[in-house]
Every structure is written in structure tokens, then in C-alpha cells.
Amino acid sequence: MSRTTLDLWVGVFVALGIGALIFLAVKVGSFSDVSSRGSTYVLEATFEDVGGLKVRAPVKSAGVLVGRVGSIQLDPKIFRAVVRLNINKEFTFPTDTSASILTSGVLGEQYVGLGAGYKTEVLKDGNVLESTQPAVVLEKLIGQFLTNKTEAPASAPAPVPAQ
Amino acid sequence: MNALAATLRRLGAMTIDGVWRLGFAARFSLAVLRYSGQSFLRLPLTIREIYFSGVLSLLIIVVSGLFVGLVLGLQGYDILRRFGSSDALGIMVALSLLRELGPVVAALLFASRAGSAVTAEIGLMKTTEQLQAMDMMAVNPLARVVAPRFWGGVISMPLLAAMFSAMGIFGGWLIGVVAIGVDDGAFWSQMRAAVDFRYDVLNGVIKSFVFGVAVSWIAVFEGYDCQPTAEGVSRAITRTVVYSALAILALDFVLTSFMFRGI
């Protein structure tokens, strides 16, 4: 086989390979522009219960991805979970922003939802979110439901004592 | 007593042989790396090897990738439908291909298609004393024959794995969207939301690169080290395929346990 045909085939091969890589990068995957260190800042939030929240879970505001969960630790003094959120520098939030742990769908993954407040000052790197809402734990919810059910007949008809 | 001594002696001989071979393989790879610079100065040699191990493996890689994707599409749809989440078919196909099946199956195919050919070629060169003839002419066979084949394999492997994954995702799309009727938008958007470039795509590429190094190294070493007889060459080819497959699967476990711990 002559040199030029060989070069041509190898060129086609390499171009196809790089094309496949670009396809995987652009069409299949997405650059998580919020995961690199330089372009994010950290917010902290303490939760009573993080439920099944995982590191790298999405942080969303109004349903839009704005960052990812950096780490989850237990504060040994107050026994609350300290969650560090890596937020994309593009997004700033008012100081009275609240964080809650939500679930996408019934069986979906858990994520942190940020509800923006109304103040004009914005949160900076290392700030702590004051108002948080813990994850809804299904077992607790069922337990509540059951206690309500059992209490309800006892209180509602209120057996009227005869005279 | 005599039988025991004989058995022990055989065990000792096997151990010494194994250690000697391992040491030889390590020194061999260092020598190949040292003479790689010389072979890169004559780039056409490496390009020729990329043609033989990469371009000629294209057909088997593309066709197997397509079929693996088709099967993943069918199986994935059947499983996900039970949980009412057939929209997640794209995620399942893409992640299983990018993280595991793409690099591993492409490497296994590459080892049996290209690795065995490299071993056969070098082994036959050794058997017909071409390597010695080169040495006599002051041409270093490591730089002229071995290093280009090694680097040709190392360069081809990640590209082949990427093509395998891309074709597999296309196959999954064909079954899921075109044949079964999963929503096209949900297929791609869920896939894009779940697949991270660094975590999934790049780790897959790193895996395929490591497999490429392992397979090429085993292939050139077994060829260079074979007994210079017809039987020796055939044994070397068998060893290449077996060792490559074992190395790929073992390395895959090690790499996976480092990359995807799920924390």
C-alpha cells in the first residue's frame, strides 16, 4: 500500500476517533461547569436531617442547576449535618435565601433547592444559610400519617359521656 | 521422598522462571520506552502500525459496538419499563457503555484482533531470524519493530473505545427511540443531565488508555519473547490473548474501584 493511501486511512481513523470523542463530550455528556474549583464559591447550610442526600448531588434554584453538593459532615457539637454547597460564581443569592432538601420525582435522587430571598446584600464565599428545611423522610411521614389516623377516631367523634 | 523432592524442584523452577520472565518483561518495557524517541523520529513507521492495528480493527469495533448498543437498548427498556422509567433508557445505555462496556469490550476485541496479529508478526520475525539480521545491520529491532507497534496500539485503543461507545449509544437510540418509541427528547436530555464529562467520559478514556498500554505491552513482549519455532509462535499468540483478557478485566476492577466509589 502506498504511503499516501496509508496516511489517508490513518487520518480518517484518527478523525473518526476524535469525532466520536467530541460526540461523547458534547451530545452525550455535559461539561459540569460547576464542578471545577476555580469558578465556584462555597455556601454552608446545616440541616436537621439530610435524608439520602449524596455528595455531588445537584443544587438547584427554581429548578435550574446552579451548583453541586461538596461535602456532608456531622457537626459533633450541635448534631446537625453541615452541607457545603459549591455554587457557580455566575449565580449570587440574597442573604435571606433558604435551603431545603427536595426529591425529584417519587423515587428520584435528592437535591438541594435554594429559595431566593428578597434582601439586596448577597451571600459570599463561606457564608452560612440561615433558614433550612430538612429532608422529608418517608418513614416519619408514614408514622405521622398512622398516628393521625389512630388519633382521629378517638378525638373526632368524642364519645359524649351520658349526662 | 524422591517424588516430593521432584515436585518441590518443579515448583522452584517455575517460580524462578516466573520471576525471571517478569524481570525480563520489565527491562524489555524500559528498553522499548528508551528507544521510543528514535522510532518517533521516523513517524511513518508508527503511522503504518496505527493503520494495521487501528484502521483494520475499525469494522469489528463498529459492528460490535452497534450490536452491544442494540442489546442494551432492548434489555434496558425491558428492565426500566417495570419501574415505569423507560425515559431513563438513555442514561442506562450511555453510562454502561462509557464507564464499562466501551473500554472493556473494545479492549478485549482489540487484544484478539490486533494484539494477536502483533505477536504473530514479531514472533515470526524472530523465528525467521529477521530480528537478528536487523541487529547485524546495526538496526535496533526495538526501535525499528517493537516500539512502533507498541505506540500504534496505545494510540489506537482510546480512539477505538470512543467509537465503540458512540456506536453503542447510536444502537441504543435506534432500538429505544426509533423501534420502541421512547421519547427522543427525554432520551437525550436525561442522558445529558446524568452523564458528566469528567466523571464518566474522561474516566472511560483513561481506562481505555490503560488497557491499550497493557494489551500492546503484552502483545509485543510475547512476540519478542516467544520460542523461535512454529509451535512457540502459536503458544505466544495464545498467551497474548489470555493474558490480555485477564489483565484487562483485573485492571478494570482496580480502576473502577478507584474511579467510581459512589461517594
Short mmCIF file of C-alpha atoms in Angstrom, two decimals:
data_model
loop_
_atom_site.label_atom_id
_atom_site.label_comp_id
_atom_site.label_asym_id
_atom_site.label_seq_id
_atom_site.Cartn_x
_atom_site.Cartn_y
_atom_site.Cartn_z
CA MET A 1 0.00 0.00 0.00
CA SER A 2 1.41 3.36 -0.94
CA ARG A 3 2.38 5.90 1.63
CA THR A 4 -0.31 8.44 0.75
CA THR A 5 -3.23 5.96 0.97
CA LEU A 6 -1.90 4.76 4.31
CA ASP A 7 -1.71 8.30 5.63
CA LEU A 8 -5.21 8.98 4.32
CA TRP A 9 -6.70 5.97 6.09
CA VAL A 10 -4.94 6.73 9.34
CA GLY A 11 -6.11 10.33 9.05
CA VAL A 12 -9.70 9.17 8.55
CA PHE A 13 -9.34 6.82 11.52
CA VAL A 14 -7.99 9.48 13.86
CA ALA A 15 -10.62 11.97 12.67
CA LEU A 16 -13.37 9.41 13.33
CA GLY A 17 -11.96 8.68 16.78
CA ILE A 18 -11.76 12.34 17.72
CA GLY A 19 -15.22 12.86 16.24
CA ALA A 20 -16.57 10.08 18.47
CA LEU A 21 -14.90 11.68 21.49
CA ILE A 22 -16.42 15.06 20.65
CA PHE A 23 -19.81 13.40 20.18
CA LEU A 24 -19.47 11.79 23.62
CA ALA A 25 -18.39 15.07 25.17
CA VAL A 26 -20.94 17.38 23.57
CA LYS A 27 -24.00 15.34 22.76
CA VAL A 28 -23.89 12.58 25.37
CA GLY A 29 -22.17 14.21 28.33
CA SER A 30 -22.28 17.71 29.61
CA PHE A 31 -19.41 19.72 30.95
CA SER A 32 -20.33 20.21 34.55
CA ASP A 33 -19.11 23.79 34.56
CA VAL A 34 -19.93 23.98 38.24
CA SER A 35 -17.63 21.23 39.42
CA SER A 36 -14.26 22.84 38.80
CA ARG A 37 -12.81 24.65 41.75
CA GLY A 38 -11.90 27.98 40.27
CA SER A 39 -15.36 29.01 39.18
CA THR A 40 -17.30 28.18 42.33
CA TYR A 41 -17.78 29.54 45.79
CA VAL A 42 -18.85 27.72 48.91
CA LEU A 43 -22.02 28.19 50.92
CA GLU A 44 -22.70 26.26 54.08
CA ALA A 45 -26.03 25.08 55.38
CA THR A 46 -26.85 22.98 58.42
CA PHE A 47 -29.73 20.56 58.23
CA GLU A 48 -31.56 18.63 60.90
CA ASP A 49 -31.69 15.64 58.56
CA VAL A 50 -30.19 15.27 55.12
CA GLY A 51 -32.04 12.04 54.32
CA GLY A 52 -30.42 10.37 51.34
CA LEU A 53 -28.52 13.40 50.06
CA LYS A 54 -25.21 12.46 48.43
CA VAL A 55 -22.03 14.31 47.66
CA ARG A 56 -22.14 15.70 44.08
CA ALA A 57 -25.93 15.90 44.23
CA PRO A 58 -27.25 18.88 42.28
CA VAL A 59 -28.05 22.24 43.87
CA LYS A 60 -30.96 23.86 42.09
CA SER A 61 -32.64 27.19 42.27
CA ALA A 62 -36.04 27.42 40.60
CA GLY A 63 -35.21 24.06 39.03
CA VAL A 64 -32.04 25.31 37.35
CA LEU A 65 -28.71 23.67 38.21
CA VAL A 66 -26.53 26.22 39.99
CA GLY A 67 -24.02 24.01 41.81
CA ARG A 68 -23.25 20.72 43.46
CA VAL A 69 -23.00 19.41 46.98
CA GLY A 70 -19.34 19.48 48.00
CA SER A 71 -19.35 17.62 51.30
CA ILE A 72 -21.68 16.42 54.02
CA GLN A 73 -20.45 16.20 57.60
CA LEU A 74 -21.92 15.86 61.04
CA ASP A 75 -21.22 18.74 63.41
CA PRO A 76 -20.41 16.86 66.65
CA LYS A 77 -21.47 19.79 68.87
CA ILE A 78 -24.94 20.55 67.58
CA PHE A 79 -25.60 17.17 65.97
CA ARG A 80 -26.71 18.68 62.72
CA ALA A 81 -25.47 17.84 59.25
CA VAL A 82 -23.23 20.53 57.75
CA VAL A 83 -23.57 20.58 53.98
CA ARG A 84 -21.11 22.56 51.89
CA LEU A 85 -22.52 23.69 48.58
CA ASN A 86 -20.25 24.57 45.66
CA ILE A 87 -22.15 27.27 43.82
CA ASN A 88 -21.25 28.54 40.38
CA LYS A 89 -19.78 32.07 40.51
CA GLU A 90 -22.32 33.21 37.91
CA PHE A 91 -25.09 32.99 40.48
CA THR A 92 -25.37 35.11 43.60
CA PHE A 93 -28.10 34.74 46.19
CA PRO A 94 -29.60 37.19 48.72
CA THR A 95 -28.60 36.69 52.34
CA ASP A 96 -32.08 35.52 53.32
CA THR A 97 -32.01 32.60 50.90
CA SER A 98 -33.35 29.34 52.28
CA ALA A 99 -32.14 25.83 51.50
CA SER A 100 -34.29 22.73 51.51
CA ILE A 101 -33.68 19.13 50.59
CA LEU A 102 -36.09 18.01 47.92
CA THR A 103 -36.65 14.87 45.90
CA SER A 104 -37.07 14.82 42.15
CA GLY A 105 -39.98 12.52 41.44
CA VAL A 106 -41.22 9.89 43.84
CA LEU A 107 -38.15 7.67 43.72
CA GLY A 108 -35.73 10.17 42.24
CA GLU A 109 -32.47 11.45 43.64
CA GLN A 110 -32.42 14.08 46.35
CA TYR A 111 -31.12 17.56 45.69
CA VAL A 112 -30.75 20.86 47.50
CA GLY A 113 -33.22 23.53 46.45
CA LEU A 114 -32.37 27.16 47.07
CA GLY A 115 -35.27 29.55 47.52
CA ALA A 116 -34.01 33.06 46.87
CA GLY A 117 -34.96 35.76 49.37
CA TYR A 118 -35.58 39.48 48.92
CA LYS A 119 -32.62 41.24 50.52
CA THR A 120 -30.21 43.22 48.42
CA GLU A 121 -26.96 42.03 50.05
CA VAL A 122 -25.70 38.79 48.54
CA LEU A 123 -24.08 35.72 50.11
CA LYS A 124 -20.32 35.46 49.78
CA ASP A 125 -17.85 32.59 49.88
CA GLY A 126 -18.07 30.71 53.19
CA ASN A 127 -21.35 32.25 54.33
CA VAL A 128 -23.93 30.14 56.12
CA LEU A 129 -27.53 29.82 55.01
CA GLU A 130 -29.73 30.62 57.99
CA SER A 131 -33.04 29.02 57.15
CA THR A 132 -33.01 25.38 56.14
CA GLN A 133 -35.61 22.70 55.76
CA PRO A 134 -34.68 19.06 56.38
CA ALA A 135 -35.35 16.22 54.01
CA VAL A 136 -38.72 14.58 54.18
CA VAL A 137 -38.11 11.08 55.45
CA LEU A 138 -40.73 8.72 54.18
CA GLU A 139 -40.81 6.61 57.35
CA LYS A 140 -41.51 9.66 59.51
CA LEU A 141 -44.23 10.76 57.13
CA ILE A 142 -45.89 7.35 57.28
CA GLY A 143 -45.53 7.33 61.08
CA GLN A 144 -47.22 10.74 61.28
CA PHE A 145 -49.95 9.60 58.99
CA LEU A 146 -50.57 6.49 61.11
CA THR A 147 -50.66 8.41 64.40
CA ASN A 148 -53.06 10.92 62.87
CA LYS A 149 -55.25 8.06 61.71
CA THR A 150 -55.31 6.39 65.10
CA GLU A 151 -55.83 9.63 66.96
CA ALA A 152 -58.52 10.92 64.65
CA PRO A 153 -61.36 8.49 65.58
CA ALA A 154 -60.52 8.96 69.25
CA SER A 155 -60.82 12.73 69.17
CA ALA A 156 -63.29 13.49 66.37
CA PRO A 157 -66.48 11.68 67.42
CA ALA A 158 -65.65 12.50 71.05
CA PRO A 159 -67.72 9.93 72.85
CA VAL A 160 -70.23 12.04 74.64
CA PRO A 161 -70.47 10.98 78.22
CA ALA A 162 -74.02 10.16 79.09
CA GLN A 163 -75.08 13.13 81.09
CA MET B 1 10.66 -38.84 49.20
CA ASN B 2 12.05 -38.69 45.73
CA ALA B 3 8.69 -37.70 44.31
CA LEU B 4 8.36 -34.93 46.89
CA ALA B 5 11.79 -33.57 46.03
CA ALA B 6 10.92 -33.65 42.34
CA THR B 7 7.68 -31.78 42.95
CA LEU B 8 9.44 -29.17 45.07
CA ARG B 9 12.13 -28.81 42.43
CA ARG B 10 9.50 -28.24 39.76
CA LEU B 11 7.81 -25.61 41.94
CA GLY B 12 11.15 -23.88 42.48
CA ALA B 13 11.93 -23.93 38.78
CA MET B 14 8.52 -22.49 37.96
CA THR B 15 8.95 -19.68 40.49
CA ILE B 16 12.42 -18.80 39.24
CA ASP B 17 11.17 -18.88 35.65
CA GLY B 18 8.24 -16.64 36.53
CA VAL B 19 10.37 -14.10 38.35
CA TRP B 20 12.95 -14.13 35.57
CA ARG B 21 10.27 -13.55 32.95
CA LEU B 22 8.74 -10.74 34.96
CA GLY B 23 12.11 -9.06 35.34
CA PHE B 24 12.79 -9.54 31.65
CA ALA B 25 9.40 -8.04 30.79
CA ALA B 26 10.11 -5.01 32.96
CA ARG B 27 13.55 -4.46 31.44
CA PHE B 28 12.07 -5.01 27.99
CA SER B 29 9.43 -2.33 28.55
CA LEU B 30 12.04 0.13 29.81
CA ALA B 31 14.15 -0.53 26.71
CA VAL B 32 11.10 -0.04 24.48
CA LEU B 33 10.37 3.28 26.17
CA ARG B 34 14.00 4.35 25.80
CA TYR B 35 14.06 3.64 22.07
CA SER B 36 10.60 5.13 21.51
CA GLY B 37 12.17 8.52 20.80
CA GLN B 38 14.15 7.03 17.92
CA SER B 39 11.06 5.45 16.42
CA PHE B 40 9.08 8.68 16.76
CA LEU B 41 11.72 10.38 14.64
CA ARG B 42 10.54 8.03 11.89
CA LEU B 43 6.84 8.68 12.29
CA PRO B 44 5.71 6.74 9.16
CA LEU B 45 6.61 3.51 10.98
CA THR B 46 4.14 4.27 13.78
CA ILE B 47 1.50 5.51 11.33
CA ARG B 48 1.78 2.19 9.49
CA GLU B 49 1.14 0.34 12.74
CA ILE B 50 -1.83 2.58 13.58
CA TYR B 51 -3.19 1.54 10.20
CA PHE B 52 -2.74 -2.16 10.91
CA SER B 53 -3.99 -2.24 14.49
CA GLY B 54 -6.39 0.70 14.41
CA VAL B 55 -7.91 1.16 10.97
CA LEU B 56 -8.22 -2.54 10.26
CA SER B 57 -9.95 -3.08 13.66
CA LEU B 58 -12.49 -0.41 12.77
CA LEU B 59 -15.04 -2.74 11.24
CA ILE B 60 -15.21 -5.24 14.11
CA ILE B 61 -15.29 -2.43 16.68
CA VAL B 62 -18.06 -0.50 14.92
CA VAL B 63 -20.21 -3.56 14.25
CA SER B 64 -19.82 -4.99 17.77
CA GLY B 65 -20.44 -1.58 19.30
CA LEU B 66 -23.65 -1.27 17.34
CA PHE B 67 -24.86 -4.70 18.40
CA VAL B 68 -23.93 -4.19 22.05
CA GLY B 69 -25.90 -0.94 21.93
CA LEU B 70 -28.90 -2.66 20.34
CA VAL B 71 -28.90 -5.34 23.02
CA LEU B 72 -28.51 -2.74 25.79
CA GLY B 73 -31.45 -0.86 24.33
CA LEU B 74 -33.69 -3.93 24.36
CA GLN B 75 -32.63 -5.21 27.78
CA GLY B 76 -32.58 -1.77 29.34
CA TYR B 77 -36.04 -0.95 28.08
CA ASP B 78 -37.40 -4.25 29.34
CA ILE B 79 -35.96 -3.66 32.84
CA LEU B 80 -36.69 0.06 33.12
CA ARG B 81 -40.27 -0.37 31.94
CA ARG B 82 -41.01 -2.37 35.10
CA PHE B 83 -40.16 0.70 37.16
CA GLY B 84 -42.04 2.99 34.84
CA SER B 85 -38.90 4.88 33.97
CA SER B 86 -38.26 3.92 30.37
CA ASP B 87 -37.28 7.55 29.75
CA ALA B 88 -34.08 6.78 31.61
CA LEU B 89 -33.03 4.36 28.85
CA GLY B 90 -30.55 6.91 27.50
CA ILE B 91 -28.84 7.19 30.89
CA MET B 92 -28.54 3.44 31.26
CA VAL B 93 -27.17 2.87 27.76
CA ALA B 94 -24.74 5.78 27.92
CA LEU B 95 -23.38 5.12 31.39
CA SER B 96 -22.91 1.40 30.95
CA LEU B 97 -21.12 1.97 27.65
CA LEU B 98 -18.96 4.91 28.71
CA ARG B 99 -17.89 3.51 32.05
CA GLU B 100 -17.55 -0.21 31.43
CA LEU B 101 -18.58 -1.86 28.21
CA GLY B 102 -16.94 0.59 25.82
CA PRO B 103 -13.41 0.38 27.20
CA VAL B 104 -13.56 -3.29 28.28
CA VAL B 105 -15.22 -4.91 25.26
CA ALA B 106 -13.28 -2.74 22.83
CA ALA B 107 -10.05 -3.74 24.59
CA LEU B 108 -10.96 -7.44 24.52
CA LEU B 109 -11.73 -7.22 20.80
CA PHE B 110 -8.58 -5.20 20.24
CA ALA B 111 -6.48 -7.79 22.06
CA SER B 112 -7.81 -10.64 19.96
CA ARG B 113 -7.84 -8.73 16.67
CA ALA B 114 -4.72 -6.55 16.82
CA GLY B 115 -2.71 -7.86 19.77
CA SER B 116 -2.56 -11.40 18.43
CA ALA B 117 -1.54 -10.08 15.00
CA VAL B 118 1.31 -8.07 16.51
CA THR B 119 2.52 -11.09 18.50
CA ALA B 120 2.37 -13.29 15.41
CA GLU B 121 4.26 -10.77 13.31
CA ILE B 122 7.07 -10.19 15.82
CA GLY B 123 7.22 -13.88 16.70
CA LEU B 124 7.55 -14.87 13.08
CA MET B 125 10.22 -12.21 12.55
CA LYS B 126 12.12 -13.73 15.43
CA THR B 127 11.61 -17.29 14.15
CA THR B 128 12.89 -16.39 10.69
CA GLU B 129 15.82 -14.56 12.31
CA GLN B 130 14.86 -11.21 10.86
CA LEU B 131 15.34 -9.52 14.22
CA GLN B 132 18.88 -10.89 14.47
CA ALA B 133 19.55 -9.83 10.89
CA MET B 134 18.50 -6.30 11.81
CA ASP B 135 20.83 -6.36 14.77
CA MET B 136 23.65 -7.43 12.45
CA MET B 137 22.92 -4.44 10.23
CA ALA B 138 23.15 -2.18 13.29
CA VAL B 139 19.41 -1.53 13.15
CA ASN B 140 17.91 -1.75 16.61
CA PRO B 141 14.89 -4.08 16.36
CA LEU B 142 13.37 -2.50 19.47
CA ALA B 143 13.30 0.91 17.82
CA ARG B 144 12.51 -0.34 14.33
CA VAL B 145 9.96 -3.12 15.01
CA VAL B 146 8.75 -3.19 18.61
CA ALA B 147 8.31 0.46 19.64
CA PRO B 148 6.16 1.48 16.61
CA ARG B 149 3.84 -1.48 17.21
CA PHE B 150 3.58 -0.63 20.89
CA TRP B 151 2.74 3.01 20.29
CA GLY B 152 0.43 2.19 17.40
CA GLY B 153 -1.64 0.09 19.80
CA VAL B 154 -1.52 2.67 22.59
CA ILE B 155 -2.74 5.43 20.25
CA SER B 156 -5.42 3.32 18.55
CA MET B 157 -7.06 1.91 21.64
CA PRO B 158 -8.71 5.04 23.16
CA LEU B 159 -9.97 6.10 19.73
CA LEU B 160 -11.45 2.65 19.11
CA ALA B 161 -13.10 2.62 22.54
CA ALA B 162 -14.62 6.05 21.91
CA MET B 163 -16.00 4.85 18.58
CA PHE B 164 -17.35 1.73 20.26
CA SER B 165 -19.21 3.81 22.85
CA ALA B 166 -20.53 6.25 20.26
CA MET B 167 -21.79 3.41 18.06
CA GLY B 168 -23.32 1.69 21.08
CA ILE B 169 -25.22 4.81 22.07
CA PHE B 170 -26.39 5.11 18.48
CA GLY B 171 -27.56 1.47 18.66
CA GLY B 172 -29.40 2.10 21.90
CA TRP B 173 -31.03 5.13 20.32
CA LEU B 174 -32.08 3.05 17.29
CA ILE B 175 -33.81 0.47 19.47
CA GLY B 176 -35.16 2.83 22.11
CA VAL B 177 -36.32 5.79 20.07
CA VAL B 178 -36.77 4.53 16.53
CA ALA B 179 -38.02 1.00 17.14
CA ILE B 180 -39.75 1.09 20.54
CA GLY B 181 -40.76 4.73 20.67
CA VAL B 182 -39.16 6.19 23.79
CA ASP B 183 -39.40 9.95 23.60
CA ASP B 184 -36.45 11.33 21.64
CA GLY B 185 -36.10 14.49 23.73
CA ALA B 186 -36.26 12.62 27.04
CA PHE B 187 -33.69 10.08 25.81
CA TRP B 188 -31.07 12.72 25.03
CA SER B 189 -31.85 15.27 27.74
CA GLN B 190 -31.88 12.72 30.57
CA MET B 191 -28.65 11.28 29.22
CA ARG B 192 -27.01 14.69 29.09
CA ALA B 193 -28.19 15.55 32.58
CA ALA B 194 -26.78 12.34 34.06
CA VAL B 195 -23.52 11.95 32.13
CA ASP B 196 -20.71 14.15 33.35
CA PHE B 197 -17.82 14.77 31.01
CA ARG B 198 -15.05 14.50 33.57
CA TYR B 199 -16.55 11.82 35.78
CA ASP B 200 -17.89 9.48 33.10
CA VAL B 201 -16.41 10.24 29.69
CA LEU B 202 -12.89 11.11 30.76
CA ASN B 203 -12.61 8.20 33.20
CA GLY B 204 -13.66 5.88 30.37
CA VAL B 205 -10.97 7.34 28.14
CA ILE B 206 -8.38 6.86 30.90
CA LYS B 207 -9.49 3.25 31.26
CA SER B 208 -9.18 2.57 27.55
CA PHE B 209 -5.74 4.19 27.51
CA VAL B 210 -4.56 1.95 30.36
CA PHE B 211 -5.97 -1.11 28.58
CA GLY B 212 -4.23 -0.02 25.39
CA VAL B 213 -0.88 0.15 27.18
CA ALA B 214 -1.44 -3.25 28.83
CA VAL B 215 -2.56 -5.04 25.66
CA SER B 216 0.18 -3.56 23.47
CA TRP B 217 2.83 -4.30 26.03
CA ILE B 218 1.75 -7.92 26.45
CA ALA B 219 1.48 -8.36 22.67
CA VAL B 220 4.94 -7.03 21.79
CA PHE B 221 6.56 -8.78 24.75
CA GLU B 222 5.05 -12.18 24.00
CA GLY B 223 6.11 -11.83 20.37
CA TYR B 224 9.64 -10.82 21.27
CA ASP B 225 9.97 -13.49 23.94
CA CYS B 226 8.45 -16.44 22.05
CA GLN B 227 10.23 -19.73 21.34
CA PRO B 228 11.52 -19.37 17.78
CA THR B 229 9.53 -22.30 16.44
CA ALA B 230 6.13 -22.66 14.78
CA GLU B 231 4.74 -24.11 17.99
CA GLY B 232 6.35 -21.38 20.07
CA VAL B 233 4.72 -18.65 17.98
CA SER B 234 1.30 -20.25 18.28
CA ARG B 235 1.75 -20.56 22.06
CA ALA B 236 2.83 -16.93 22.28
CA ILE B 237 -0.32 -15.83 20.43
CA THR B 238 -2.49 -17.86 22.78
CA ARG B 239 -0.73 -16.35 25.78
CA THR B 240 -1.20 -12.84 24.39
CA VAL B 241 -4.95 -13.26 24.13
CA VAL B 242 -5.32 -14.99 27.50
CA TYR B 243 -3.04 -12.64 29.46
CA SER B 244 -4.53 -9.59 27.77
CA ALA B 245 -8.06 -10.63 28.66
CA LEU B 246 -7.09 -11.33 32.27
CA ALA B 247 -5.11 -8.09 32.53
CA ILE B 248 -7.98 -6.06 31.09
CA LEU B 249 -10.55 -7.48 33.48
CA ALA B 250 -8.30 -7.24 36.54
CA LEU B 251 -7.20 -3.69 35.70
CA ASP B 252 -10.82 -2.77 35.07
CA PHE B 253 -11.73 -3.82 38.59
CA VAL B 254 -8.83 -1.87 40.08
CA LEU B 255 -9.55 1.25 38.05
CA THR B 256 -13.28 1.09 38.74
CA SER B 257 -12.69 0.79 42.46
CA PHE B 258 -10.58 3.94 42.31
CA MET B 259 -12.80 5.93 39.95
CA PHE B 260 -16.39 5.08 40.83
CA ARG B 261 -16.75 4.58 44.54
CA GLY B 262 -20.10 6.24 44.66
CA ILE B 263 -19.24 8.71 47.40
#
